[in-house]
Tab-separated table of C-alpha atoms (C1' of nucleotides) in Angstrom:
chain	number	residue	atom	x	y	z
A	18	UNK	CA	109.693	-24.541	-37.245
A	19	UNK	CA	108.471	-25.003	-34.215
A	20	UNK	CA	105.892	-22.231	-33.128
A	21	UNK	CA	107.126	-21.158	-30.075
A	22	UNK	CA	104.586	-19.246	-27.722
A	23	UNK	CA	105.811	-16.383	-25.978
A	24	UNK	CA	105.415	-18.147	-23.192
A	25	UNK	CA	104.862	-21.792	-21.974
A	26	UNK	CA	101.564	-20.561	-20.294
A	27	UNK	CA	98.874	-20.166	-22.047
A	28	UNK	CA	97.167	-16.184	-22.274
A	29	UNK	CA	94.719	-16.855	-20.003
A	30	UNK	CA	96.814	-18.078	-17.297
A	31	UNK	CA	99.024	-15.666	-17.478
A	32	UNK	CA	96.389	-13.193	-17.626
A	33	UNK	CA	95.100	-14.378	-14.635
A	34	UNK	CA	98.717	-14.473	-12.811
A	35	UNK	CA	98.869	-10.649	-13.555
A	36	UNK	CA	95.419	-9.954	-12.528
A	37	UNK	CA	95.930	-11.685	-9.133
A	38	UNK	CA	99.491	-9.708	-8.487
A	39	UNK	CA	97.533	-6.470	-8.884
A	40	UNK	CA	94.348	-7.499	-7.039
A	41	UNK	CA	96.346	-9.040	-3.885
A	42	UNK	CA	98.479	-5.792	-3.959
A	43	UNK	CA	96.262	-2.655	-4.578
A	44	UNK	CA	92.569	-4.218	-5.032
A	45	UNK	CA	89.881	-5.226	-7.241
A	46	UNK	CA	88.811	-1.582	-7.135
A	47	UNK	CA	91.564	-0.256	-8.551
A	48	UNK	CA	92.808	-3.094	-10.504
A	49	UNK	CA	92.424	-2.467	-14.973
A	50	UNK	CA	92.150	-4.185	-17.975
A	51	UNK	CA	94.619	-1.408	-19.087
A	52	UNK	CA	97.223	-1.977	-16.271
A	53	UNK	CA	96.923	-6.176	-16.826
A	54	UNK	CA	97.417	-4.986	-20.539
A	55	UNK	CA	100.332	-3.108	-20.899
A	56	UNK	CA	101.828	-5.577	-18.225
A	57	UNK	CA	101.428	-8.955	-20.804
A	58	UNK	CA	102.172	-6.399	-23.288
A	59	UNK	CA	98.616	-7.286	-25.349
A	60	UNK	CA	95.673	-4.928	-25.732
A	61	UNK	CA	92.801	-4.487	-23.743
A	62	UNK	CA	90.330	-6.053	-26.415
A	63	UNK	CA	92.554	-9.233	-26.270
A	64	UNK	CA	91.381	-9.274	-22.347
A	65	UNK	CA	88.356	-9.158	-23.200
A	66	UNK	CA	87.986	-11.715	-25.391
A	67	UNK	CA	89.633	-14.354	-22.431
A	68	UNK	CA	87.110	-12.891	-20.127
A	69	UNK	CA	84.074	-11.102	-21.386
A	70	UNK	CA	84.016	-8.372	-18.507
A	71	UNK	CA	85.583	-7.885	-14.759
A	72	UNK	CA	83.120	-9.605	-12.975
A	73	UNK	CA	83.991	-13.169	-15.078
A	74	UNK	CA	87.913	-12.558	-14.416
A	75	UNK	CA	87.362	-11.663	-11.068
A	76	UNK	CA	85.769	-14.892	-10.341
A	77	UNK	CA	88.060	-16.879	-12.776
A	78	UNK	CA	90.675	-15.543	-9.802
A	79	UNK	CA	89.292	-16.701	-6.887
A	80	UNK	CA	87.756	-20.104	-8.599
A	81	UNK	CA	91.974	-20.608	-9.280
A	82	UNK	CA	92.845	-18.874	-6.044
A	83	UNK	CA	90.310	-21.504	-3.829
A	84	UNK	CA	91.307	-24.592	-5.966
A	85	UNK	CA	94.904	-23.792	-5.366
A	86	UNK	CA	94.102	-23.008	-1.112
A	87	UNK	CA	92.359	-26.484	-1.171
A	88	UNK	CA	94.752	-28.174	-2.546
A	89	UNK	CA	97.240	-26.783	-0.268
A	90	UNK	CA	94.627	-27.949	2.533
A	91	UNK	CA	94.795	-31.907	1.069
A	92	UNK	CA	98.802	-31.763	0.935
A	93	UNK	CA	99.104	-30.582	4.233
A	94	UNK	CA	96.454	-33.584	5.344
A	95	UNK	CA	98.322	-36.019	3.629
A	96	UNK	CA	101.082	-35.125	5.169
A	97	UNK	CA	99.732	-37.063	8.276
A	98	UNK	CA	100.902	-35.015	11.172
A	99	UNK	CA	99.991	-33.815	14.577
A	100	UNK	CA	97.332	-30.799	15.044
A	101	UNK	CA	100.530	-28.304	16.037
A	102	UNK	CA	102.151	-29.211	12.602
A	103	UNK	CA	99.438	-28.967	10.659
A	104	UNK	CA	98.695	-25.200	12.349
A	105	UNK	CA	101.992	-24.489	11.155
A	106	UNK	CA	102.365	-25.511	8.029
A	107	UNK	CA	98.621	-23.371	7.445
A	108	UNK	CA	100.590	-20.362	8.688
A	109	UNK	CA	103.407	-21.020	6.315
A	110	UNK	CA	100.621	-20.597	3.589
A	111	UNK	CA	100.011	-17.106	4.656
A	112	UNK	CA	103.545	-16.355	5.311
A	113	UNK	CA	104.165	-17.530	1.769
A	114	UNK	CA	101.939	-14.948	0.627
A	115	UNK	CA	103.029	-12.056	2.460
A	116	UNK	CA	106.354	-12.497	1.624
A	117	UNK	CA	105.646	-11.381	-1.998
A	118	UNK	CA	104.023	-8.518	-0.471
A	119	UNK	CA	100.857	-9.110	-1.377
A	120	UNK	CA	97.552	-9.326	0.660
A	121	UNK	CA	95.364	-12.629	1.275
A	122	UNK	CA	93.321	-12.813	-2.152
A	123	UNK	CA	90.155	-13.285	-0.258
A	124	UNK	CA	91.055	-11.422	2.689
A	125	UNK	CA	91.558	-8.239	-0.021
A	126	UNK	CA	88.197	-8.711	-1.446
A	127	UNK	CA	86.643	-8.943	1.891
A	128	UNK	CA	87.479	-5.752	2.494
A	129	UNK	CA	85.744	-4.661	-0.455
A	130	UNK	CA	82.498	-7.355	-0.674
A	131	UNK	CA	80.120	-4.568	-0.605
A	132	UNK	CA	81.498	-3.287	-3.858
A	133	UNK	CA	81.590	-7.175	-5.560
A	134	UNK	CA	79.393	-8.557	-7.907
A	135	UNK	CA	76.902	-11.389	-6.786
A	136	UNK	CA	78.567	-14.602	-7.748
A	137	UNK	CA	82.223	-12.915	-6.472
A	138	UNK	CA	80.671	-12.448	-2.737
A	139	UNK	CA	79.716	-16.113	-2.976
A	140	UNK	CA	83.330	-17.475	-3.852
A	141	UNK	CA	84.880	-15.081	-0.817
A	142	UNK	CA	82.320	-16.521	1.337
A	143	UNK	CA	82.834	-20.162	0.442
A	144	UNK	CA	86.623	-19.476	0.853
A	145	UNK	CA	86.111	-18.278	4.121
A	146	UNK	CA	84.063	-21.406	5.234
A	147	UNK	CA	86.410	-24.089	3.705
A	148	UNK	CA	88.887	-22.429	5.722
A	149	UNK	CA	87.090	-22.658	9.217
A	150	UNK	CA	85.814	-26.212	8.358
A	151	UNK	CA	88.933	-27.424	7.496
A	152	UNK	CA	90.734	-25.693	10.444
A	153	UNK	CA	87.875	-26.867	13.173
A	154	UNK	CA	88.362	-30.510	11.754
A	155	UNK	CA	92.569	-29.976	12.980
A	156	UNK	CA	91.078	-28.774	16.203
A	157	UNK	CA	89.801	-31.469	16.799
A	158	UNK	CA	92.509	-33.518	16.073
A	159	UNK	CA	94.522	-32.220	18.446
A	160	UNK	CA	91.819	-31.999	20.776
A	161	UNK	CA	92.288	-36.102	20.738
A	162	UNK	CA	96.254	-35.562	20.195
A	163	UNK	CA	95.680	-33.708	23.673
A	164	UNK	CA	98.231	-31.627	21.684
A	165	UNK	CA	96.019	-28.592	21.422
A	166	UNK	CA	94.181	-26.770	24.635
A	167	UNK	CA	91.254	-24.510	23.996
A	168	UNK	CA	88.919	-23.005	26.397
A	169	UNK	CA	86.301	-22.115	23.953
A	170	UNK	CA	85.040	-24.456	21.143
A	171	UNK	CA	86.476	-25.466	18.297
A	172	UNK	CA	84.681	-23.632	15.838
A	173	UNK	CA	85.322	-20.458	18.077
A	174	UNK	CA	89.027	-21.033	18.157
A	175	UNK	CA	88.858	-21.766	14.253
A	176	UNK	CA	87.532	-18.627	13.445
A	177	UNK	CA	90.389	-17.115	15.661
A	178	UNK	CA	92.828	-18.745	13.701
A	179	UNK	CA	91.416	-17.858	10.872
A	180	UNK	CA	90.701	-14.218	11.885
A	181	UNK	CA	94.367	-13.898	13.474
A	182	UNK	CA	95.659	-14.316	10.039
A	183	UNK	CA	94.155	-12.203	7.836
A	184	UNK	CA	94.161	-9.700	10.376
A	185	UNK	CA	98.194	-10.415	10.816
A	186	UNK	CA	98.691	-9.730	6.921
A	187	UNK	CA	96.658	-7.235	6.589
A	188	UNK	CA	98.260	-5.082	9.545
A	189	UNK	CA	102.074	-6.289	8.959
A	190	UNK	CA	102.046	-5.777	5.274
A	191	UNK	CA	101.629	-1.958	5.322
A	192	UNK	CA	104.506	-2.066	7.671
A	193	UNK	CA	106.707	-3.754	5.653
A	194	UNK	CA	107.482	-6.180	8.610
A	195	UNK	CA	106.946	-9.864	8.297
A	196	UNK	CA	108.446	-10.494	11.926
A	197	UNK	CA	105.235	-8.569	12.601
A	198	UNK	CA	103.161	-11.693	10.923
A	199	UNK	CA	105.436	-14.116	12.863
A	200	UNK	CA	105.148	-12.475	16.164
A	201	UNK	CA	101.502	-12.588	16.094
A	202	UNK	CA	101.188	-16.124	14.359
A	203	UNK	CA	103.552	-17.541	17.563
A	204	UNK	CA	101.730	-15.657	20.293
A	205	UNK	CA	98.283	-17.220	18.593
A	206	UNK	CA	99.665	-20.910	18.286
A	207	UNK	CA	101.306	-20.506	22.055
A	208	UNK	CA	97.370	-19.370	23.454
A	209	UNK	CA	96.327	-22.677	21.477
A	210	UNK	CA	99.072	-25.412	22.436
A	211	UNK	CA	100.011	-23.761	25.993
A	212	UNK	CA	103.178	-23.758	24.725
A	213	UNK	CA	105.930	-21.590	26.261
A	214	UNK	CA	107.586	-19.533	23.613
A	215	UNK	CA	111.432	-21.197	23.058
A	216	UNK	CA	110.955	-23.270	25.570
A	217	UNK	CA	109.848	-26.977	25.226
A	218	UNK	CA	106.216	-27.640	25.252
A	219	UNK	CA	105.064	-28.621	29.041
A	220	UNK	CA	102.721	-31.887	27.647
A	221	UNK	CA	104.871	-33.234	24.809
A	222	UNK	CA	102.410	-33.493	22.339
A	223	UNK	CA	101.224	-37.129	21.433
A	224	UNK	CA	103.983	-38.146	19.542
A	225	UNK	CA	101.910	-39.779	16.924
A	226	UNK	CA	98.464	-39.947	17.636
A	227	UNK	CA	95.638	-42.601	16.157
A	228	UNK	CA	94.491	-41.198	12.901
B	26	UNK	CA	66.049	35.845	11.445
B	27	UNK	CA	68.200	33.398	12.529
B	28	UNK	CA	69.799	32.296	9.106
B	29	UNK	CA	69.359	28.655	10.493
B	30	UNK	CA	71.650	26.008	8.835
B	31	UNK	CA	70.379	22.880	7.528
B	32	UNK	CA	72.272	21.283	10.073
B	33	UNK	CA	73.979	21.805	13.760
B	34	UNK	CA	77.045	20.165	12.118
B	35	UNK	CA	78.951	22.854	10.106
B	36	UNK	CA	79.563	21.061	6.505
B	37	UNK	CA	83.288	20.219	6.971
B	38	UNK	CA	81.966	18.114	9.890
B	39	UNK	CA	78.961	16.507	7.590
B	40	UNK	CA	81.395	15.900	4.628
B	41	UNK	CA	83.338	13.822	6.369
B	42	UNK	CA	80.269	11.837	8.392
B	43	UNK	CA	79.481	10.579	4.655
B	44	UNK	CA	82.543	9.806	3.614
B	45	UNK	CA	83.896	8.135	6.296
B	46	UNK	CA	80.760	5.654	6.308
B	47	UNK	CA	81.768	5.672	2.318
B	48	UNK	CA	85.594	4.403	2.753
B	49	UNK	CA	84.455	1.984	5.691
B	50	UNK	CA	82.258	0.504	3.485
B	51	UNK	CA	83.212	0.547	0.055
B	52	UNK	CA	87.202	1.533	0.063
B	53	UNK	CA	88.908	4.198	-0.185
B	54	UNK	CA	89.498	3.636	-4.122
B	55	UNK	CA	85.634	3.533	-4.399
B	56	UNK	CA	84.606	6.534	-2.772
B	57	UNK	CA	83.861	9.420	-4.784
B	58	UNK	CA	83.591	13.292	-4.498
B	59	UNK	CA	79.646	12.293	-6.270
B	60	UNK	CA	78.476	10.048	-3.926
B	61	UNK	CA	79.159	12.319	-0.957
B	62	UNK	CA	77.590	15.174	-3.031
B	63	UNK	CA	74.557	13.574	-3.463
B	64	UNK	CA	74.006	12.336	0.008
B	65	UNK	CA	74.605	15.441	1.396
B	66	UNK	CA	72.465	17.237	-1.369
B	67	UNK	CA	75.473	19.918	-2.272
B	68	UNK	CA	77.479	19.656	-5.549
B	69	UNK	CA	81.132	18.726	-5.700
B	70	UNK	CA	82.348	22.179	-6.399
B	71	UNK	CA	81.015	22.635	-2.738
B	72	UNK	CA	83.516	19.806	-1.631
B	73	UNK	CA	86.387	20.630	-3.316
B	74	UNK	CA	85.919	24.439	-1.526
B	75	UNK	CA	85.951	22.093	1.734
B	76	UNK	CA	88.553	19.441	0.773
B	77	UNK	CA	90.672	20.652	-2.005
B	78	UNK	CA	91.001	16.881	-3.537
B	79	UNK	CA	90.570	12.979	-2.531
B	80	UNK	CA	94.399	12.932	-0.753
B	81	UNK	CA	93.440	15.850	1.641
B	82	UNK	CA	90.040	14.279	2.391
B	83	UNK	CA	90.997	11.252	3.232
B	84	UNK	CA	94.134	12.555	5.305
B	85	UNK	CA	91.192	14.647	7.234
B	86	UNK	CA	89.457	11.366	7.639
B	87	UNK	CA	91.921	9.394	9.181
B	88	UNK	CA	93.285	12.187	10.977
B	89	UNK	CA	89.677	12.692	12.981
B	90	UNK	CA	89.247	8.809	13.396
B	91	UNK	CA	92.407	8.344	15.215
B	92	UNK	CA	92.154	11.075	17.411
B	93	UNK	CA	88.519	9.906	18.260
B	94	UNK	CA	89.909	6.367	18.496
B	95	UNK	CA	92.667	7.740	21.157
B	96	UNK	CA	89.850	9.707	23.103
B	97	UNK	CA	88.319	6.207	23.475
B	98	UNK	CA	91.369	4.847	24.809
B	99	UNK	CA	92.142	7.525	27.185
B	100	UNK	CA	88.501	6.660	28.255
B	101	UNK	CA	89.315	3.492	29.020
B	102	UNK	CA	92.341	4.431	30.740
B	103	UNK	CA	90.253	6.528	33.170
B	104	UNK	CA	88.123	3.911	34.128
B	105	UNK	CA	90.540	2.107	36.221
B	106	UNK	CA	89.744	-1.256	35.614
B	107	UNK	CA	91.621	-4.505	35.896
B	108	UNK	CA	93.586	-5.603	32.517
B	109	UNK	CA	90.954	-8.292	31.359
B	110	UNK	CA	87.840	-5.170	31.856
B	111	UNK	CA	90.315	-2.827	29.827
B	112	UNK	CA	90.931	-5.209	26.895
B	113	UNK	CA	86.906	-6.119	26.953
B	114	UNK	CA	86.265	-2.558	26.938
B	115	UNK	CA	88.581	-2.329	23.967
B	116	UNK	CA	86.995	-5.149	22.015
B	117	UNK	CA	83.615	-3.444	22.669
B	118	UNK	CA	85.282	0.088	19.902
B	119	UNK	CA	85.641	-3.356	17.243
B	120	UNK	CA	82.187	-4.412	18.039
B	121	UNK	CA	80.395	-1.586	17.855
B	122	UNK	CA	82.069	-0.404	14.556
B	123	UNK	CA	80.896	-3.877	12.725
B	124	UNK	CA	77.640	-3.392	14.052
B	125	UNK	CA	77.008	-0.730	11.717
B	126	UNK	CA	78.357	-2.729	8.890
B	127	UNK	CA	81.438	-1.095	8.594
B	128	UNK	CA	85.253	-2.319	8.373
B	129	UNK	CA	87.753	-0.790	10.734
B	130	UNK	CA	88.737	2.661	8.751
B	131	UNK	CA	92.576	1.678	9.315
B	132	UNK	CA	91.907	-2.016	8.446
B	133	UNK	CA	89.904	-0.837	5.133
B	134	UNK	CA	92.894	1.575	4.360
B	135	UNK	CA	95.268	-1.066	5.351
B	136	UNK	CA	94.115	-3.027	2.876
B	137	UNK	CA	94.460	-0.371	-0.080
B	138	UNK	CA	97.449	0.875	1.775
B	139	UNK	CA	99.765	0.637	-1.796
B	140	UNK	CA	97.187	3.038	-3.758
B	141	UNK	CA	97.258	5.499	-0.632
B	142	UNK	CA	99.154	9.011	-0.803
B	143	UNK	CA	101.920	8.999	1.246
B	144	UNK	CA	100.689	11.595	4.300
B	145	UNK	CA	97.744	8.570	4.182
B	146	UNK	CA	100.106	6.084	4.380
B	147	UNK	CA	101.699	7.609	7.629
B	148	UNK	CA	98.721	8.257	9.388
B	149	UNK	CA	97.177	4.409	9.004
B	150	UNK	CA	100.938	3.423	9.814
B	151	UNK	CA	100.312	5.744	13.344
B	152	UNK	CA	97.441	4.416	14.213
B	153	UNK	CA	98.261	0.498	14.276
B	154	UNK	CA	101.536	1.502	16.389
B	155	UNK	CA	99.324	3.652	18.590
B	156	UNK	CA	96.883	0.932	19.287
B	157	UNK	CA	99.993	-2.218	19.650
B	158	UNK	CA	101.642	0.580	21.906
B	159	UNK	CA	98.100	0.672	23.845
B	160	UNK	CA	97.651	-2.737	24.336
B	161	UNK	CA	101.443	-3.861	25.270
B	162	UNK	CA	100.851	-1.657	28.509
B	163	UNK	CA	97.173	-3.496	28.691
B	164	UNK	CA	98.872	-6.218	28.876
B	165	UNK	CA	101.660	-5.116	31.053
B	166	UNK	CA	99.329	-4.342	33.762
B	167	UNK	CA	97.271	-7.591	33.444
B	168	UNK	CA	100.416	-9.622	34.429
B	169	UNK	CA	101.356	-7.234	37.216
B	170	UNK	CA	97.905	-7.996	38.289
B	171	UNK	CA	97.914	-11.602	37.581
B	172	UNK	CA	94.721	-11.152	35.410
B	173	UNK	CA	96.392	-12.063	32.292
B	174	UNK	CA	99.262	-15.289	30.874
B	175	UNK	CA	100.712	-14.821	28.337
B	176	UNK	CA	103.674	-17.816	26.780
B	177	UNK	CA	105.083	-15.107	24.619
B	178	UNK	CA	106.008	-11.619	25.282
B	179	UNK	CA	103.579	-8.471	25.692
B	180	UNK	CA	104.697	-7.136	22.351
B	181	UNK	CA	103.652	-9.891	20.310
B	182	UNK	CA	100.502	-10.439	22.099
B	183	UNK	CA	99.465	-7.128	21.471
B	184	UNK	CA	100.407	-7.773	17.644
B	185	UNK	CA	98.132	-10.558	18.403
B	186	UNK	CA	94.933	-8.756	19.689
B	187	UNK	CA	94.914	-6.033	17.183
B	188	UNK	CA	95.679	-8.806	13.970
B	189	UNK	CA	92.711	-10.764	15.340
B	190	UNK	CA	90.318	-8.259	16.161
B	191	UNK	CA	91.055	-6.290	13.027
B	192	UNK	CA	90.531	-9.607	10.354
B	193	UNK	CA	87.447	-10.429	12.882
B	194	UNK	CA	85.630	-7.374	11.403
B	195	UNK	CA	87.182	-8.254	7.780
B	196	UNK	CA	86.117	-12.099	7.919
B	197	UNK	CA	82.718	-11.306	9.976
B	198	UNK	CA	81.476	-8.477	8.025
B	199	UNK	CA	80.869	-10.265	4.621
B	200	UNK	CA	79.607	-13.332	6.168
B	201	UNK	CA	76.524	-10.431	7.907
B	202	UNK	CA	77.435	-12.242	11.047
B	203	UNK	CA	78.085	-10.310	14.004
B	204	UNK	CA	78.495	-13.502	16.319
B	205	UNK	CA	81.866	-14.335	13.892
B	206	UNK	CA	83.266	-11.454	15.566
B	207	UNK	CA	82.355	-12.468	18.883
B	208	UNK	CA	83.257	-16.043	19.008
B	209	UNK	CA	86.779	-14.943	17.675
B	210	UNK	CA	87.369	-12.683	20.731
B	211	UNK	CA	85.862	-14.593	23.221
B	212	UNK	CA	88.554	-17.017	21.907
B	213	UNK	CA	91.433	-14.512	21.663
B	214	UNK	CA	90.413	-13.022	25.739
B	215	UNK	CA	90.725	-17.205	26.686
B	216	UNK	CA	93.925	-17.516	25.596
B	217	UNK	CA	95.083	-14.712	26.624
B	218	UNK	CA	93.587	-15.097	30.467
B	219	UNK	CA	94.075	-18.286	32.448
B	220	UNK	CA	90.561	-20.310	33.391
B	221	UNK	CA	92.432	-20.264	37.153
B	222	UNK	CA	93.401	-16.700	37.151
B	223	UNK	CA	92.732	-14.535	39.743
B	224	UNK	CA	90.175	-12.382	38.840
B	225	UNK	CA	86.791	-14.014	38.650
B	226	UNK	CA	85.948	-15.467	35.076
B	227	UNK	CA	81.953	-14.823	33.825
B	228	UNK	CA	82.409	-17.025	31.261
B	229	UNK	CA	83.954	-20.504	32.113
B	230	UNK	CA	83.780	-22.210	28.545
B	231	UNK	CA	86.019	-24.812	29.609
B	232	UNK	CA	86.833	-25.434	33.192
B	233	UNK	CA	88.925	-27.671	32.993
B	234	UNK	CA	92.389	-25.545	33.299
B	235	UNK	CA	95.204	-27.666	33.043
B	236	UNK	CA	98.081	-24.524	34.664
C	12	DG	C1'	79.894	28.930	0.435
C	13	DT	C1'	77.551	27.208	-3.024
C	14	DC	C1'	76.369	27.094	-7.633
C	15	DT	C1'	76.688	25.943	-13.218
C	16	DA	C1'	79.483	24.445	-16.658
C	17	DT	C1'	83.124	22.155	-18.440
C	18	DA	C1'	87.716	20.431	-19.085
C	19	DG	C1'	90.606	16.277	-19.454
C	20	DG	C1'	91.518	11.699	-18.316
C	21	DC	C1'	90.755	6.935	-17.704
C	22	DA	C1'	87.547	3.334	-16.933
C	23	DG	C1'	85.008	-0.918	-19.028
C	24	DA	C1'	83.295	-2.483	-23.120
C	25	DT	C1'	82.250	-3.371	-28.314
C	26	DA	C1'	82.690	-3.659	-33.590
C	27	DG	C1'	84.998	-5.286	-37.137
C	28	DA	C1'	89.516	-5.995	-39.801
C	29	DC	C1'	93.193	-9.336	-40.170
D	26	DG	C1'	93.591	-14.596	-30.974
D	27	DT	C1'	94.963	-10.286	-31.436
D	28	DC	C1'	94.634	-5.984	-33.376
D	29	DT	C1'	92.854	-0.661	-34.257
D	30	DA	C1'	89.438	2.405	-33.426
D	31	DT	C1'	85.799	4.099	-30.987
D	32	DC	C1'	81.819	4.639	-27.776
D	33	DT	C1'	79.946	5.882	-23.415
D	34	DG	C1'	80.232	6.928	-18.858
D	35	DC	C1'	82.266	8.294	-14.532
D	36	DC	C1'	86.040	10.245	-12.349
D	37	DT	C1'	88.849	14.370	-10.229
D	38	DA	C1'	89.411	18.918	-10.705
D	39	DT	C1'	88.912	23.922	-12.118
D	40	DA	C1'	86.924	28.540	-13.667
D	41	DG	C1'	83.966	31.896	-12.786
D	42	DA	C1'	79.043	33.673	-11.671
D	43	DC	C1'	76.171	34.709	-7.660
DNA sequence: GTCTATAGGCAGATAGAC
DNA sequence: GTCTATCTGCCTATAGAC
């Protein structure tokens, strides 16, 4: 009586969720209507008819991808805590990822931008600069916090976050190792915060700065 | 009389000068036998006499960039300078490989790593442990030298340095920025090396060193 | 060593039935 | 919305002449 789907999803969500397995795991490159296909268990043409060609799905994934990131971004604001917790819970995003396995959507396609379509480059890019904007603007919190210690500028250091952890997936993921991730996530917040690594941070950090 | 060659490279040699600037580029997954054909002006009957197919190719290609990479290193071995000089030297390799608009080979086969043949997959594998391996005794020295402070051990900072400088050259290279790149490691080198250390410091950003 | 020619497969994409 | 069937093009790879 009740038409059940075959799933609760609708097709093009769940086209898009096996799309963005593939493409965080082996590429855009060599990502196919054919393997997304036989995966959902539909044809090809049905693919098509969701999203006309590659280029439209492939930024249907990032528009969802960057949505979800910023919304990630407002949760962890609202969350209302110091600088160093607010680092960490950003790394848990990445670490999040990784543990599936899979690469940084946007970090993946930066490897390949030269091989992107036009309005795809733009959506990597504008990923990339949310990220650093939002990241600076922590910075600076915990520049007034005194809970964070940089020698370079804020934008410089957000950049190195940012930097650090793509680079940390992208390295650690081949090796299977996510202590590998973790290692170099600590090492980066320790150069940050001055903090000594398992050992109780030498200027407490304001316990609950204005905001 | 001298059957002169079109080039003082033999073609082995010239194959893979294309196709490494291909796969650093584009991918590895978007590299074909064609386009190195056509640049080079020979068919790809000629390459397949050279390289039998794509998986010995690329193994050839990462097998030369490593050993040219570890040349480099040795180089910077010989030159006998202080921890800090070593690690700028170092950064300099990343630098000059972005300036050309090219990813990291490793970092760009990283990236594809789960499409990779397996002898690929080794040889990407060997070259991040050769260059964390390089770096940890970098590092070792700097702290027998007082040049360099690290809060966690050498091991992880090392993870550090190569994570950063290798998603540097991911996040810069889209954005056509080449500063990107440098503001990250000028931020990486300041965390890494104390404003008060012992060795003089060009670049003061910030003064104002609180240890 | 390099060529022409071609095999065989898989890619993205479309037309039209249901 | 999903299907079958098909088109076109590019891919890796091979055979065999020169």
């Amino acid at each position: 009586m009740i038409p059940r789907q075959v799933s609760r999803r609708g097709t093009p969500a769940r086209i898009l969720d096996a799309a963005e397995r593939v493409v965080q795991t082996r590429g855009f490159a060599s990502f196919s209507y054919a393997s997304v296909a036989a995966e959902l268990q539909i044809t090809k043409a049905a693919l098509h008819y969701h999203y006309p060609g590659k280029a439209e799905l492939g930024l249907a994934l990032i528009a969802r991808y960057g949505a979800r990131f910023r919304d990630a971004l407002a949760a962890i604001d609202a969350s209302a805590g110091t600088a160093p917790e607010k680092l960490d819970a950003y790394i848990g995003l990445y670490a999040g990822v990784l543990s599936e396995q899979k690469m940084c959507l946007c970090g993946m396609l930066a490897a390949e931008f030269d091989t992107l379509p036009g309005p795809m480059r733009a959506e990597v890019l504008r990923f990339f600069e949310d990220n650093e904007r939002w990241l600076e603007k922590v910075l600076d919190q915990g520049i007034r916090e005194n809970s964070v210690r940089m020698r370079t500028g804020a934008q410089a250091s957000a950049v190195l976050i940012l930097s650090a952890l793509e680079g940390a997936m992208l390295v650690a993921r081949p090796c299977g190792n996510p202590e590998k991730f973790r290692a170099a996530a600590t090492a980066l917040v320790a150069g940050l915060t001055g903090a000594n690594a398992g050992e109780p941070d030498p200027a407490p950090a304001a316990s609950r700065a204005r905001r």
